[in-house]
XYZ file of C-alpha atoms in Angstrom:
222
model
C -82.970 43.528 56.565
C -82.298 44.751 53.033
C -81.678 42.467 50.117
C -79.097 44.687 48.407
C -77.445 48.015 49.010
C -77.367 48.673 45.258
C -77.669 47.040 41.868
C -76.016 43.639 41.470
C -72.397 43.640 40.417
C -71.845 42.892 36.724
C -70.338 39.494 35.918
C -66.551 39.483 35.575
C -65.251 40.220 32.097
C -64.346 37.168 30.046
C -60.547 36.823 29.666
C -59.304 37.742 26.207
C -57.364 34.473 26.026
C -60.498 32.385 26.685
C -62.935 33.329 23.917
C -65.969 31.176 23.195
C -65.324 28.172 20.985
C -65.841 29.364 17.379
C -68.903 28.211 15.424
C -68.665 25.203 13.137
C -71.238 23.070 11.274
C -70.255 20.056 13.397
C -70.491 21.912 16.732
C -73.753 22.588 18.609
C -72.926 24.562 21.787
C -75.167 24.651 24.819
C -72.971 26.405 27.409
C -69.431 27.817 27.449
C -68.204 29.139 30.802
C -64.765 30.190 32.060
C -64.248 28.319 35.338
C -60.605 29.303 35.874
C -59.061 32.576 34.704
C -55.419 31.990 35.635
C -52.397 31.931 33.348
C -54.002 29.137 31.314
C -57.784 29.663 31.510
C -60.084 26.648 31.706
C -63.514 26.591 30.095
C -66.303 24.144 30.858
C -68.126 23.579 27.586
C -71.414 21.709 27.242
C -72.138 20.780 23.643
C -73.241 18.218 21.099
C -71.523 17.365 17.826
C -72.998 16.326 14.515
C -72.317 12.678 13.734
C -71.562 11.250 10.309
C -75.201 10.279 9.768
C -76.266 13.912 10.343
C -77.810 13.396 13.795
C -76.596 15.113 16.939
C -74.666 13.283 19.617
C -75.785 13.126 23.204
C -74.760 16.028 25.477
C -71.078 16.231 26.369
C -69.261 18.344 28.949
C -65.558 18.949 28.446
C -62.976 21.022 30.281
C -60.850 22.962 27.786
C -57.484 24.496 28.719
C -56.577 27.544 26.620
C -52.827 27.725 25.989
C -52.755 29.401 22.583
C -49.758 28.860 20.321
C -46.265 27.626 21.068
C -42.992 27.015 19.285
C -40.362 24.265 19.513
C -36.858 24.723 18.077
C -34.438 21.985 16.982
C -30.896 23.473 16.898
C -28.725 21.587 14.378
C -25.236 22.219 13.065
C -25.223 20.598 9.608
C -21.446 20.980 9.226
C -20.487 18.993 12.336
C -23.828 17.115 12.260
C -24.454 17.785 15.925
C -27.618 18.699 17.782
C -28.127 20.840 20.877
C -30.584 19.405 23.391
C -31.420 20.989 26.716
C -32.121 19.630 30.172
C -34.370 21.391 32.674
C -36.535 20.628 35.690
C -40.196 19.898 34.910
C -42.677 19.581 37.786
C -45.371 17.753 35.717
C -42.801 15.100 34.775
C -42.118 14.483 38.461
C -45.866 14.335 39.161
C -46.177 11.682 36.422
C -43.441 9.556 38.000
C -40.824 10.493 35.374
C -37.311 11.821 35.894
C -37.950 15.539 36.520
C -34.835 16.755 34.700
C -36.138 16.249 31.181
C -34.140 16.096 27.960
C -35.962 18.283 25.471
C -35.682 21.159 22.992
C -36.008 24.919 23.472
C -39.697 25.839 23.465
C -41.945 28.727 24.390
C -45.480 30.020 24.108
C -45.950 32.547 21.301
C -47.067 35.992 22.425
C -50.370 37.185 20.905
C -49.699 38.771 17.532
C -46.082 37.589 17.355
C -44.670 35.556 14.477
C -43.739 32.053 15.749
C -40.399 32.306 13.910
C -39.524 35.477 15.863
C -40.402 33.700 19.119
C -38.226 30.758 18.061
C -35.173 32.934 17.413
C -35.539 34.743 20.741
C -36.147 31.600 22.771
C -33.213 29.790 21.184
C -30.853 32.540 22.298
C -32.384 32.849 25.779
C -32.282 29.119 26.550
C -29.034 28.103 24.826
C -27.033 31.229 23.964
C -27.160 30.127 20.312
C -28.105 32.229 17.310
C -29.491 30.684 14.159
C -28.519 31.618 10.614
C -31.525 29.876 9.076
C -34.944 28.579 10.136
C -37.008 25.982 8.321
C -40.570 25.122 9.402
C -41.020 21.475 10.373
C -44.784 21.601 10.833
C -47.594 22.667 13.157
C -49.036 20.104 15.553
C -51.501 19.789 18.405
C -49.904 17.882 21.278
C -52.864 17.461 23.648
C -55.971 17.904 21.525
C -58.151 15.995 23.979
C -57.776 18.743 26.588
C -56.053 21.865 25.231
C -56.234 24.180 22.213
C -52.441 24.605 22.043
C -50.999 24.581 18.504
C -47.213 24.222 18.349
C -45.038 25.440 15.488
C -41.898 23.319 15.104
C -38.771 24.893 13.588
C -35.368 23.573 12.508
C -32.608 26.085 13.296
C -29.171 26.064 11.670
C -26.563 26.944 14.298
C -22.836 26.789 14.941
C -22.725 24.786 18.140
C -19.339 26.037 19.255
C -21.177 29.194 20.353
C -23.232 27.533 23.066
C -22.010 24.000 23.739
C -22.042 23.128 27.421
C -23.576 26.416 28.574
C -26.219 27.078 31.219
C -29.076 29.276 30.007
C -32.593 30.324 30.873
C -34.170 33.540 32.108
C -33.223 34.368 35.698
C -36.393 36.459 35.996
C -38.418 33.276 35.422
C -36.152 31.103 37.620
C -35.184 29.008 34.581
C -32.090 26.854 34.374
C -31.396 25.092 31.094
C -28.256 23.048 30.511
C -27.184 22.641 26.886
C -26.207 19.079 25.946
C -24.571 18.599 22.538
C -24.740 15.182 20.857
C -24.206 13.890 17.358
C -27.267 13.504 15.186
C -26.738 9.730 15.215
C -26.759 9.706 19.013
C -29.905 11.849 19.145
C -31.686 9.507 16.734
C -30.620 6.532 18.859
C -31.959 8.240 22.001
C -35.378 8.484 20.347
C -35.290 4.884 19.109
C -34.392 3.638 22.605
C -37.027 5.846 24.321
C -34.346 7.708 26.253
C -35.989 10.966 25.197
C -39.329 11.031 27.002
C -40.368 14.458 25.740
C -42.807 14.091 22.820
C -42.009 17.359 20.990
C -38.281 16.577 21.021
C -38.896 13.047 19.765
C -41.217 14.263 17.001
C -38.755 16.914 15.779
C -35.829 14.482 15.820
C -37.794 11.876 13.871
C -38.589 14.534 11.256
C -34.899 15.450 10.996
C -33.937 11.794 10.694
C -36.326 11.388 7.737
C -35.026 14.562 6.046
C -31.429 14.330 7.240
C -29.642 13.468 3.989
C -31.514 16.093 1.952
C -31.016 18.881 4.458
C -27.361 18.143 5.047
C -26.724 18.315 1.297
C -28.667 21.595 1.011
C -27.346 23.308 4.126
C -23.628 22.534 3.685
C -23.215 23.789 0.103
């Protein structure tokens, strides 16, 4: 019996979208392995971190999902003061015991090397049929920093809602179906206050607009 017919096979190449965690003075790595190389790779990282007194923590092992960057778009017509929300089926919502047809905002992962604003414009048109005449950054947030590296760029889009109100959108190639639901800004703010919007990115963006509503309406309707 022979042990091998040839030299051992080299280990599989590390996915480009699952690089090692970058160095940092607070981070003391011990192992960083890709344990799942699917659409969203998962790394198992063993490490210690430097505490506030300068000593190292005990060893920790975390699973890290690599999702990269995303964008969320809030379509608002400042003239009529209406907002376009979308509804679409979400399997994780059903798994969590929520209503699977979620009320949310257009959103998409940003392709490597692409400007998040360009992704936002394209996704807005694909999901709603709307085109924006102006984009304003809301902010960049991490939505699940205990498990994923995803950073999400939120954008406010000025639109004329007559273009896409009541339409069905989404990419057929990805089996998407998104229904556009147009409400007044006051109704959207009430939906957040009453917890009728269960989608965190939509709630966060709407709260930001509510805080900045008077200023933006004055600026965008001149």
